[in-house]
PDB file of C-alpha atoms in Angstrom:
ATOM      1  CA  UNK V   1       0.000   0.000   0.000  1.00 49.00           C
ATOM      2  CA  UNK V   2       2.789   2.431   0.947  1.00 56.00           C
ATOM      3  CA  UNK V   3       4.619   1.603  -2.281  1.00 69.00           C
ATOM      4  CA  UNK V   4       1.532   2.473  -4.352  1.00 78.00           C
ATOM      5  CA  UNK V   5       1.149   5.753  -2.449  1.00 78.00           C
ATOM      6  CA  UNK V   6       4.782   6.688  -3.146  1.00 85.00           C
ATOM      7  CA  UNK V   7       4.416   5.830  -6.830  1.00 86.00           C
ATOM      8  CA  UNK V   8       1.272   7.999  -7.011  1.00 85.00           C
ATOM      9  CA  UNK V   9       3.103  10.923  -5.334  1.00 86.00           C
ATOM     10  CA  UNK V  10       6.047  10.559  -7.745  1.00 89.00           C
ATOM     11  CA  UNK V  11       3.748  10.422 -10.791  1.00 88.00           C
ATOM     12  CA  UNK V  12       1.779  13.504  -9.706  1.00 87.00           C
ATOM     13  CA  UNK V  13       5.001  15.373  -8.956  1.00 91.00           C
ATOM     14  CA  UNK V  14       6.608  14.538 -12.325  1.00 92.00           C
ATOM     15  CA  UNK V  15       3.438  15.256 -14.291  1.00 91.00           C
ATOM     16  CA  UNK V  16       3.172  18.701 -12.741  1.00 88.00           C
ATOM     17  CA  UNK V  17       6.852  19.485 -13.328  1.00 92.00           C
ATOM     18  CA  UNK V  18       6.422  18.620 -17.021  1.00 92.00           C
ATOM     19  CA  UNK V  19       3.094  20.444 -17.277  1.00 91.00           C
ATOM     20  CA  UNK V  20       4.290  23.723 -15.751  1.00 90.00           C
ATOM     21  CA  UNK V  21       7.557  23.632 -17.717  1.00 90.00           C
ATOM     22  CA  UNK V  22       5.560  23.204 -20.928  1.00 91.00           C
ATOM     23  CA  UNK V  23       3.188  25.979 -19.856  1.00 92.00           C
ATOM     24  CA  UNK V  24       6.151  28.339 -19.467  1.00 88.00           C
ATOM     25  CA  UNK V  25       7.617  27.338 -22.837  1.00 87.00           C
ATOM     26  CA  UNK V  26       4.219  27.751 -24.515  1.00 90.00           C
ATOM     27  CA  UNK V  27       3.883  31.251 -23.081  1.00 88.00           C
ATOM     28  CA  UNK V  28       7.349  32.157 -24.379  1.00 84.00           C
ATOM     29  CA  UNK V  29       6.488  30.910 -27.863  1.00 85.00           C
ATOM     30  CA  UNK V  30       3.200  32.825 -27.760  1.00 86.00           C
ATOM     31  CA  UNK V  31       4.890  36.064 -26.694  1.00 80.00           C
ATOM     32  CA  UNK V  32       7.527  35.633 -29.420  1.00 78.00           C
ATOM     33  CA  UNK V  33       4.820  35.283 -32.082  1.00 79.00           C
ATOM     34  CA  UNK V  34       5.458  31.584 -32.733  1.00 82.00           C
ATOM     35  CA  UNK V  35       1.783  30.678 -32.498  1.00 87.00           C
ATOM     36  CA  UNK V  36       1.878  27.340 -34.317  1.00 93.00           C
ATOM     37  CA  UNK V  37       4.647  25.946 -32.142  1.00 91.00           C
ATOM     38  CA  UNK V  38       2.800  27.344 -29.100  1.00 90.00           C
ATOM     39  CA  UNK V  39      -0.378  25.571 -30.216  1.00 93.00           C
ATOM     40  CA  UNK V  40       1.421  22.230 -30.551  1.00 93.00           C
ATOM     41  CA  UNK V  41       3.049  22.601 -27.139  1.00 91.00           C
ATOM     42  CA  UNK V  42      -0.353  23.631 -25.723  1.00 91.00           C
ATOM     43  CA  UNK V  43      -2.023  20.473 -27.032  1.00 93.00           C
ATOM     44  CA  UNK V  44       0.489  18.237 -25.263  1.00 93.00           C
ATOM     45  CA  UNK V  45       0.415  20.473 -22.195  1.00 91.00           C
ATOM     46  CA  UNK V  46      -3.358  20.207 -21.735  1.00 91.00           C
ATOM     47  CA  UNK V  47      -3.304  16.396 -21.965  1.00 91.00           C
ATOM     48  CA  UNK V  48      -0.621  16.250 -19.266  1.00 90.00           C
ATOM     49  CA  UNK V  49      -2.564  18.781 -17.154  1.00 87.00           C
ATOM     50  CA  UNK V  50      -5.820  16.789 -17.316  1.00 89.00           C
ATOM     51  CA  UNK V  51      -4.055  13.557 -16.373  1.00 86.00           C
ATOM     52  CA  UNK V  52      -2.249  15.172 -13.412  1.00 82.00           C
ATOM     53  CA  UNK V  53      -5.287  17.043 -12.136  1.00 82.00           C
ATOM     54  CA  UNK V  54      -7.418  13.925 -12.514  1.00 83.00           C
ATOM     55  CA  UNK V  55      -5.019  11.931 -10.371  1.00 82.00           C
ATOM     56  CA  UNK V  56      -5.102  14.570  -7.642  1.00 79.00           C
ATOM     57  CA  UNK V  57      -8.887  14.996  -7.722  1.00 81.00           C
ATOM     58  CA  UNK V  58      -9.467  11.239  -7.630  1.00 81.00           C
ATOM     59  CA  UNK V  59      -7.316  11.061  -4.493  1.00 75.00           C
ATOM     60  CA  UNK V  60      -8.188  14.340  -2.804  1.00 73.00           C
ATOM     61  CA  UNK V  61      -8.243  12.753   0.622  1.00 79.00           C
ATOM     62  CA  UNK V  62      -4.485  12.065   0.357  1.00 81.00           C
ATOM     63  CA  UNK V  63      -2.617  15.199   1.497  1.00 86.00           C
ATOM     64  CA  UNK V  64       0.691  13.940   0.088  1.00 87.00           C
ATOM     65  CA  UNK V  65      -0.809  14.111  -3.424  1.00 84.00           C
ATOM     66  CA  UNK V  66      -1.652  17.794  -2.962  1.00 84.00           C
ATOM     67  CA  UNK V  67       1.836  18.453  -1.610  1.00 89.00           C
ATOM     68  CA  UNK V  68       3.393  16.615  -4.587  1.00 88.00           C
ATOM     69  CA  UNK V  69       1.211  18.659  -6.945  1.00 86.00           C
ATOM     70  CA  UNK V  70       2.317  21.930  -5.328  1.00 90.00           C
ATOM     71  CA  UNK V  71       6.012  20.950  -5.235  1.00 93.00           C
ATOM     72  CA  UNK V  72       5.840  19.830  -8.868  1.00 91.00           C
ATOM     73  CA  UNK V  73       4.281  23.162  -9.795  1.00 91.00           C
ATOM     74  CA  UNK V  74       7.082  25.106  -8.073  1.00 93.00           C
ATOM     75  CA  UNK V  75       9.856  23.020  -9.611  1.00 94.00           C
ATOM     76  CA  UNK V  76       8.126  23.277 -12.996  1.00 91.00           C
ATOM     77  CA  UNK V  77       8.323  27.081 -12.810  1.00 91.00           C
ATOM     78  CA  UNK V  78      12.072  26.881 -12.109  1.00 92.00           C
ATOM     79  CA  UNK V  79      12.722  24.350 -14.883  1.00 92.00           C
ATOM     80  CA  UNK V  80      10.526  26.297 -17.312  1.00 88.00           C
ATOM     81  CA  UNK V  81      12.502  29.484 -16.693  1.00 86.00           C
ATOM     82  CA  UNK V  82      15.771  27.567 -17.161  1.00 87.00           C
ATOM     83  CA  UNK V  83      14.487  26.220 -20.492  1.00 87.00           C
ATOM     84  CA  UNK V  84      13.506  29.751 -21.494  1.00 81.00           C
ATOM     85  CA  UNK V  85      17.023  30.984 -20.708  1.00 79.00           C
ATOM     86  CA  UNK V  86      18.528  28.204 -22.827  1.00 81.00           C
ATOM     87  CA  UNK V  87      16.170  28.891 -25.734  1.00 79.00           C
ATOM     88  CA  UNK V  88      16.909  32.639 -25.516  1.00 75.00           C
ATOM     89  CA  UNK V  89      14.493  33.444 -28.320  1.00 75.00           C
ATOM     90  CA  UNK V  90      14.360  36.891 -29.860  1.00 76.00           C
ATOM     91  CA  UNK V  91      16.532  39.950 -29.580  1.00 81.00           C
ATOM     92  CA  UNK V  92      17.585  42.419 -26.934  1.00 85.00           C
ATOM     93  CA  UNK V  93      18.336  46.121 -27.325  1.00 89.00           C
ATOM     94  CA  UNK V  94      21.165  47.409 -25.157  1.00 92.00           C
ATOM     95  CA  UNK V  95      21.580  51.134 -24.590  1.00 94.00           C
ATOM     96  CA  UNK V  96      25.051  52.066 -23.394  1.00 93.00           C
ATOM     97  CA  UNK V  97      26.333  55.415 -22.178  1.00 92.00           C
ATOM     98  CA  UNK V  98      30.069  55.845 -21.731  1.00 89.00           C
ATOM     99  CA  UNK V  99      31.476  58.761 -19.780  1.00 85.00           C
ATOM    100  CA  UNK V 100      34.523  58.707 -22.069  1.00 82.00           C
ATOM    101  CA  UNK V 101      33.495  59.705 -25.625  1.00 81.00           C
ATOM    102  CA  UNK V 102      37.098  59.241 -26.837  1.00 79.00           C
ATOM    103  CA  UNK V 103      37.105  55.450 -26.379  1.00 77.00           C
ATOM    104  CA  UNK V 104      36.902  53.581 -29.691  1.00 83.00           C
ATOM    105  CA  UNK V 105      33.870  51.860 -28.232  1.00 84.00           C
ATOM    106  CA  UNK V 106      31.710  51.595 -31.336  1.00 86.00           C
ATOM    107  CA  UNK V 107      34.522  50.235 -33.492  1.00 86.00           C
ATOM    108  CA  UNK V 108      35.450  47.515 -30.971  1.00 86.00           C
ATOM    109  CA  UNK V 109      31.852  46.341 -30.677  1.00 88.00           C
ATOM    110  CA  UNK V 110      31.348  46.293 -34.452  1.00 85.00           C
ATOM    111  CA  UNK V 111      34.526  44.250 -34.861  1.00 85.00           C
ATOM    112  CA  UNK V 112      32.826  41.537 -32.808  1.00 84.00           C
ATOM    113  CA  UNK V 113      29.862  41.501 -35.230  1.00 82.00           C
ATOM    114  CA  UNK V 114      27.319  43.546 -33.285  1.00 83.00           C
ATOM    115  CA  UNK V 115      25.266  46.263 -34.948  1.00 82.00           C
ATOM    116  CA  UNK V 116      25.789  49.607 -33.231  1.00 87.00           C
ATOM    117  CA  UNK V 117      24.241  53.026 -33.658  1.00 87.00           C
ATOM    118  CA  UNK V 118      26.142  55.683 -31.742  1.00 89.00           C
ATOM    119  CA  UNK V 119      25.951  59.401 -31.117  1.00 91.00           C
ATOM    120  CA  UNK V 120      27.523  61.993 -28.880  1.00 90.00           C
ATOM    121  CA  UNK V 121      25.444  63.119 -25.952  1.00 90.00           C
ATOM    122  CA  UNK V 122      25.800  65.547 -23.074  1.00 88.00           C
ATOM    123  CA  UNK V 123      25.215  64.405 -19.507  1.00 83.00           C
ATOM    124  CA  UNK V 124      25.239  66.113 -16.142  1.00 83.00           C
ATOM    125  CA  UNK V 125      29.031  65.958 -15.957  1.00 82.00           C
ATOM    126  CA  UNK V 126      29.891  66.582 -19.613  1.00 85.00           C
ATOM    127  CA  UNK V 127      30.264  64.785 -22.918  1.00 88.00           C
ATOM    128  CA  UNK V 128      29.152  61.189 -23.287  1.00 90.00           C
ATOM    129  CA  UNK V 129      29.078  58.522 -25.974  1.00 90.00           C
ATOM    130  CA  UNK V 130      25.651  56.932 -26.322  1.00 92.00           C
ATOM    131  CA  UNK V 131      25.093  53.692 -28.225  1.00 92.00           C
ATOM    132  CA  UNK V 132      22.232  51.435 -29.126  1.00 92.00           C
ATOM    133  CA  UNK V 133      23.113  47.791 -29.792  1.00 89.00           C
ATOM    134  CA  UNK V 134      20.793  45.051 -31.024  1.00 86.00           C
ATOM    135  CA  UNK V 135      21.771  41.429 -30.412  1.00 85.00           C
ATOM    136  CA  UNK V 136      20.198  37.980 -30.293  1.00 84.00           C
ATOM    137  CA  UNK V 137      19.320  37.201 -26.662  1.00 83.00           C
ATOM    138  CA  UNK V 138      21.659  34.216 -26.573  1.00 83.00           C
ATOM    139  CA  UNK V 139      24.607  36.614 -26.914  1.00 85.00           C
ATOM    140  CA  UNK V 140      23.363  39.119 -24.325  1.00 86.00           C
ATOM    141  CA  UNK V 141      25.792  38.157 -21.558  1.00 87.00           C
ATOM    142  CA  UNK V 142      28.730  38.073 -23.987  1.00 88.00           C
ATOM    143  CA  UNK V 143      27.846  41.602 -25.054  1.00 90.00           C
ATOM    144  CA  UNK V 144      27.730  42.804 -21.429  1.00 91.00           C
ATOM    145  CA  UNK V 145      31.180  41.340 -20.803  1.00 90.00           C
ATOM    146  CA  UNK V 146      32.528  42.999 -23.946  1.00 90.00           C
ATOM    147  CA  UNK V 147      31.085  46.375 -22.914  1.00 91.00           C
ATOM    148  CA  UNK V 148      32.449  46.131 -19.383  1.00 91.00           C
ATOM    149  CA  UNK V 149      35.829  45.070 -20.738  1.00 89.00           C
ATOM    150  CA  UNK V 150      35.973  48.263 -22.809  1.00 89.00           C
ATOM    151  CA  UNK V 151      34.511  50.606 -20.179  1.00 89.00           C
ATOM    152  CA  UNK V 152      33.837  49.165 -16.699  1.00 89.00           C
ATOM    153  CA  UNK V 153      31.971  52.361 -15.745  1.00 88.00           C
ATOM    154  CA  UNK V 154      29.580  52.249 -18.723  1.00 89.00           C
ATOM    155  CA  UNK V 155      25.897  52.763 -17.910  1.00 92.00           C
ATOM    156  CA  UNK V 156      23.854  49.922 -19.456  1.00 93.00           C
ATOM    157  CA  UNK V 157      20.100  49.550 -19.928  1.00 94.00           C
ATOM    158  CA  UNK V 158      18.555  46.692 -21.885  1.00 91.00           C
ATOM    159  CA  UNK V 159      15.073  45.799 -23.029  1.00 89.00           C
ATOM    160  CA  UNK V 160      13.345  43.439 -25.415  1.00 82.00           C
ATOM    161  CA  UNK V 161      11.951  45.016 -28.592  1.00 79.00           C
ATOM    162  CA  UNK V 162       8.454  44.019 -29.676  1.00 71.00           C
ATOM    163  CA  UNK V 163       9.076  44.461 -33.390  1.00 68.00           C
ATOM    164  CA  UNK V 164      12.119  44.986 -35.620  1.00 69.00           C
ATOM    165  CA  UNK V 165      11.975  46.396 -39.137  1.00 65.00           C
ATOM    166  CA  UNK V 166      14.750  47.497 -41.496  1.00 64.00           C
ATOM    167  CA  UNK V 167      18.346  48.346 -40.732  1.00 63.00           C
ATOM    168  CA  UNK V 168      21.437  46.248 -40.165  1.00 57.00           C
ATOM    169  CA  UNK V 169      19.621  43.225 -38.751  1.00 55.00           C
ATOM    170  CA  UNK V 170      17.213  42.815 -41.632  1.00 46.00           C
ATOM    171  CA  UNK V 171      19.981  43.117 -44.253  1.00 48.00           C
ATOM    172  CA  UNK V 172      22.525  40.733 -42.731  1.00 48.00           C
ATOM    173  CA  UNK V 173      23.478  39.743 -39.233  1.00 50.00           C
ATOM    174  CA  UNK V 174      27.162  39.013 -38.715  1.00 50.00           C
ATOM    175  CA  UNK V 175      26.340  36.065 -36.504  1.00 56.00           C
ATOM    176  CA  UNK V 176      29.574  34.281 -37.291  1.00 61.00           C
ATOM    177  CA  UNK V 177      31.590  37.084 -35.651  1.00 67.00           C
ATOM    178  CA  UNK V 178      29.210  37.253 -32.693  1.00 71.00           C
ATOM    179  CA  UNK V 179      29.269  33.458 -32.346  1.00 70.00           C
ATOM    180  CA  UNK V 180      33.085  33.447 -32.454  1.00 72.00           C
ATOM    181  CA  UNK V 181      33.264  36.142 -29.753  1.00 70.00           C
ATOM    182  CA  UNK V 182      30.740  34.212 -27.635  1.00 70.00           C
ATOM    183  CA  UNK V 183      32.740  30.978 -27.971  1.00 75.00           C
ATOM    184  CA  UNK V 184      35.964  32.791 -27.006  1.00 76.00           C
ATOM    185  CA  UNK V 185      34.313  34.073 -23.818  1.00 75.00           C
ATOM    186  CA  UNK V 186      33.003  30.599 -22.971  1.00 75.00           C
ATOM    187  CA  UNK V 187      36.521  29.169 -23.441  1.00 79.00           C
ATOM    188  CA  UNK V 188      37.985  31.887 -21.182  1.00 78.00           C
ATOM    189  CA  UNK V 189      35.466  31.073 -18.448  1.00 75.00           C
ATOM    190  CA  UNK V 190      36.200  27.361 -18.716  1.00 80.00           C
ATOM    191  CA  UNK V 191      39.964  27.990 -18.443  1.00 79.00           C
ATOM    192  CA  UNK V 192      39.408  30.202 -15.390  1.00 78.00           C
ATOM    193  CA  UNK V 193      37.350  27.445 -13.737  1.00 77.00           C
ATOM    194  CA  UNK V 194      40.050  24.849 -14.460  1.00 77.00           C
ATOM    195  CA  UNK V 195      42.747  27.089 -12.963  1.00 75.00           C
ATOM    196  CA  UNK V 196      40.776  27.566  -9.719  1.00 71.00           C
TER     197      UNK V 196
END
């Protein structure tokens, strides 16, 4: 009897982890405008949801089933957000303001394959270099490291654009340069970990 109860708890827990993870992924696809993929994920998601909820409702008098359902839900949220980070769909716009307008900031970022629009600005304490950089989300952290390597005091704001039309990204993205820069950073981090 105890073995059956443990199996039921494990099944409910796993079903809810999978369900909530799929729910998160479906929402990401929906927000990114990938409605057909979202619909397919949603179809599988709802079948899993009905099975899991049915198991809990059929055994409502067993508190461990409710606890397993709740724990599975929480872990599903965490796993879903981790999947979303790995998918890194879409683009990010990074606005950078450097207090040193003489740094060859724009040139160094373009050499790594990123599209940059820059202009001179005036801040509270004088001249500034302002830049707007668009990058695929999967290269976001690499871009931050590049920026901070050029100017550790740079002011950075990022956001996700809803729609992109025209410009550098529509014509041709230099992904090979960005990918190469990203891989170099990953190698550096791995070497640092090995040396520790």
